[in-house]
Amino acid sequence: MSEKKHRVSRRQFLNYTLTGVGGFMAAGMLMPMVRFALDPVLRPAEETELVQVVKVDEITEEPQRFDFKIKQVDAWYESEETRSAWVFKEGDKITALSPVCKHLGCTVGWNNDPANPNQFFCPCHYGRYEKNGTNVPGTPPIAPLDIYKQAVKDGYLFLGAAKPRGEA
């Protein structure tokens, strides 16, 4: 009696075999599709290369906004993205700050709030930053403005990716 319980009928054997073979074939067809979909996630992130922005002679002690374009690869789509930077000198030191407010991502402007001169101001929620990019206590921003990776070559300022203050 126990022999009959454990016996596999011909119908069950064919059912198991065809299910296994079908599953194996489906996995063989689905794996390339899954790999294709996950490939951008599995690729290591590329570091943004430095882009020429402005002649060093044109940089002043007053922050100026400069726009520049970077090449961006998003999965399989390559495009050019326009970025901006607030650039100024303090002696020989050049500072390039991101214009993106750390509160909600609005764009900050320099000296555009009459009540608070010589500060970066975010009009969305009245966020304020000092000239060096540090956030003014008691205002909405929770962190200082990001700072761009930079290099000076042949009299030109080159900028890379914007990083938080601790990472730059």
XYZ file of C-alpha atoms in Angstrom:
168
model
C 0.000 0.000 0.000
C 2.823 2.408 0.767
C 4.298 1.534 -2.659
C 1.176 2.787 -4.393
C 1.205 6.059 -2.483
C 4.727 6.973 -3.627
C 4.444 5.816 -7.198
C 4.446 8.458 -9.896
C 2.018 7.820 -12.698
C 2.940 8.265 -16.301
C 0.724 11.362 -16.491
C 2.393 12.926 -13.419
C 5.862 12.158 -14.774
C 5.082 13.864 -18.098
C 3.479 16.780 -16.249
C 6.557 17.274 -14.038
C 8.958 16.883 -16.963
C 7.120 19.300 -19.256
C 6.736 21.832 -16.430
C 10.476 21.646 -15.686
C 11.496 21.923 -19.334
C 9.015 24.761 -19.907
C 10.279 26.607 -16.836
C 13.876 26.169 -17.957
C 13.044 27.495 -21.433
C 11.098 30.453 -20.003
C 14.013 31.294 -17.701
C 16.362 31.115 -20.692
C 14.215 33.616 -22.597
C 13.586 35.925 -19.638
C 17.178 36.188 -18.358
C 18.444 38.364 -21.254
C 15.436 40.667 -20.823
C 16.021 40.968 -17.080
C 19.732 41.597 -17.649
C 18.890 44.275 -20.248
C 16.531 46.013 -17.811
C 18.958 45.864 -14.870
C 22.137 46.709 -16.788
C 22.085 50.458 -16.010
C 21.657 49.709 -12.317
C 24.550 47.248 -12.303
C 26.939 49.586 -14.126
C 29.311 51.592 -11.928
C 28.479 55.295 -11.789
C 30.715 57.436 -13.969
C 32.338 60.485 -12.452
C 31.324 63.709 -14.172
C 34.273 65.090 -16.073
C 35.457 68.650 -15.548
C 33.937 71.202 -17.936
C 35.412 74.552 -18.940
C 33.233 77.340 -17.527
C 34.907 80.764 -17.464
C 38.231 82.570 -17.748
C 39.784 83.107 -14.329
C 40.314 86.809 -15.213
C 36.521 87.306 -15.440
C 35.872 86.082 -11.890
C 35.312 88.869 -9.348
C 34.852 89.079 -5.594
C 31.118 89.544 -6.176
C 29.371 86.196 -6.867
C 28.445 85.797 -10.533
C 26.224 83.138 -12.035
C 27.738 81.098 -14.846
C 25.844 78.488 -16.860
C 27.615 75.507 -18.398
C 26.667 72.205 -20.034
C 27.692 68.714 -19.016
C 27.263 65.464 -20.908
C 24.942 63.151 -19.004
C 24.269 59.463 -19.547
C 20.953 58.276 -18.161
C 20.723 54.516 -18.723
C 20.944 54.356 -22.527
C 20.082 58.010 -23.176
C 22.920 60.511 -23.617
C 22.124 64.215 -23.333
C 23.543 67.597 -22.425
C 22.295 69.135 -19.202
C 22.633 72.810 -18.351
C 24.014 73.524 -14.894
C 24.700 76.783 -13.077
C 27.241 77.891 -10.507
C 27.749 80.962 -8.360
C 31.464 81.705 -8.716
C 33.564 84.286 -6.856
C 37.099 84.944 -5.614
C 38.369 85.621 -2.123
C 41.987 86.589 -2.647
C 43.424 83.788 -4.784
C 40.834 81.227 -3.664
C 37.999 80.555 -6.113
C 34.683 79.265 -4.777
C 31.979 77.719 -6.988
C 28.638 77.093 -5.266
C 25.600 75.215 -6.491
C 22.492 77.417 -6.820
C 20.202 74.627 -5.578
C 18.657 75.399 -2.173
C 19.058 72.593 0.370
C 15.527 73.103 1.686
C 13.345 72.090 -1.267
C 15.599 72.421 -4.311
C 14.604 75.897 -5.514
C 17.193 78.167 -7.160
C 18.934 80.735 -4.980
C 19.936 84.178 -6.178
C 22.689 86.511 -4.996
C 21.735 89.809 -3.386
C 18.113 89.677 -4.630
C 16.456 90.300 -1.232
C 16.459 94.004 -0.265
C 15.952 93.135 3.423
C 19.088 90.945 3.490
C 21.830 92.371 1.255
C 24.973 90.422 0.351
C 23.394 87.028 0.928
C 22.100 84.215 -1.238
C 18.299 84.194 -1.054
C 15.779 81.489 -1.942
C 12.439 83.106 -2.826
C 10.415 79.888 -2.403
C 10.491 79.756 1.408
C 12.757 82.692 2.320
C 15.884 80.609 2.814
C 19.125 82.536 3.237
C 22.812 81.704 2.903
C 25.952 83.687 3.689
C 28.339 84.574 0.851
C 30.435 81.478 1.565
C 27.318 79.268 1.170
C 26.653 78.444 4.819
C 22.982 78.518 5.752
C 21.763 81.297 8.049
C 20.473 79.798 11.342
C 16.723 80.118 11.838
C 15.941 79.933 8.104
C 14.490 76.869 6.307
C 17.688 75.433 4.704
C 19.090 72.531 6.703
C 22.589 72.498 5.194
C 25.063 74.745 3.357
C 25.033 75.032 -0.432
C 26.900 72.300 -2.277
C 30.323 73.157 -3.650
C 31.578 72.193 -7.103
C 34.696 70.139 -7.679
C 37.021 72.502 -9.532
C 40.360 72.923 -11.249
C 42.169 75.792 -12.939
C 43.971 74.960 -16.205
C 45.448 77.337 -18.769
C 43.707 80.347 -17.217
C 40.237 78.771 -17.234
C 38.056 77.473 -14.406
C 36.816 73.903 -14.899
C 33.930 72.538 -12.807
C 32.839 68.978 -12.120
C 30.068 67.556 -9.957
C 28.553 69.441 -7.002
C 29.204 67.724 -3.676
C 28.020 68.424 -0.126
C 30.550 70.380 1.956
C 31.991 67.362 3.774
C 32.697 65.480 0.532
C 34.156 68.284 -1.608
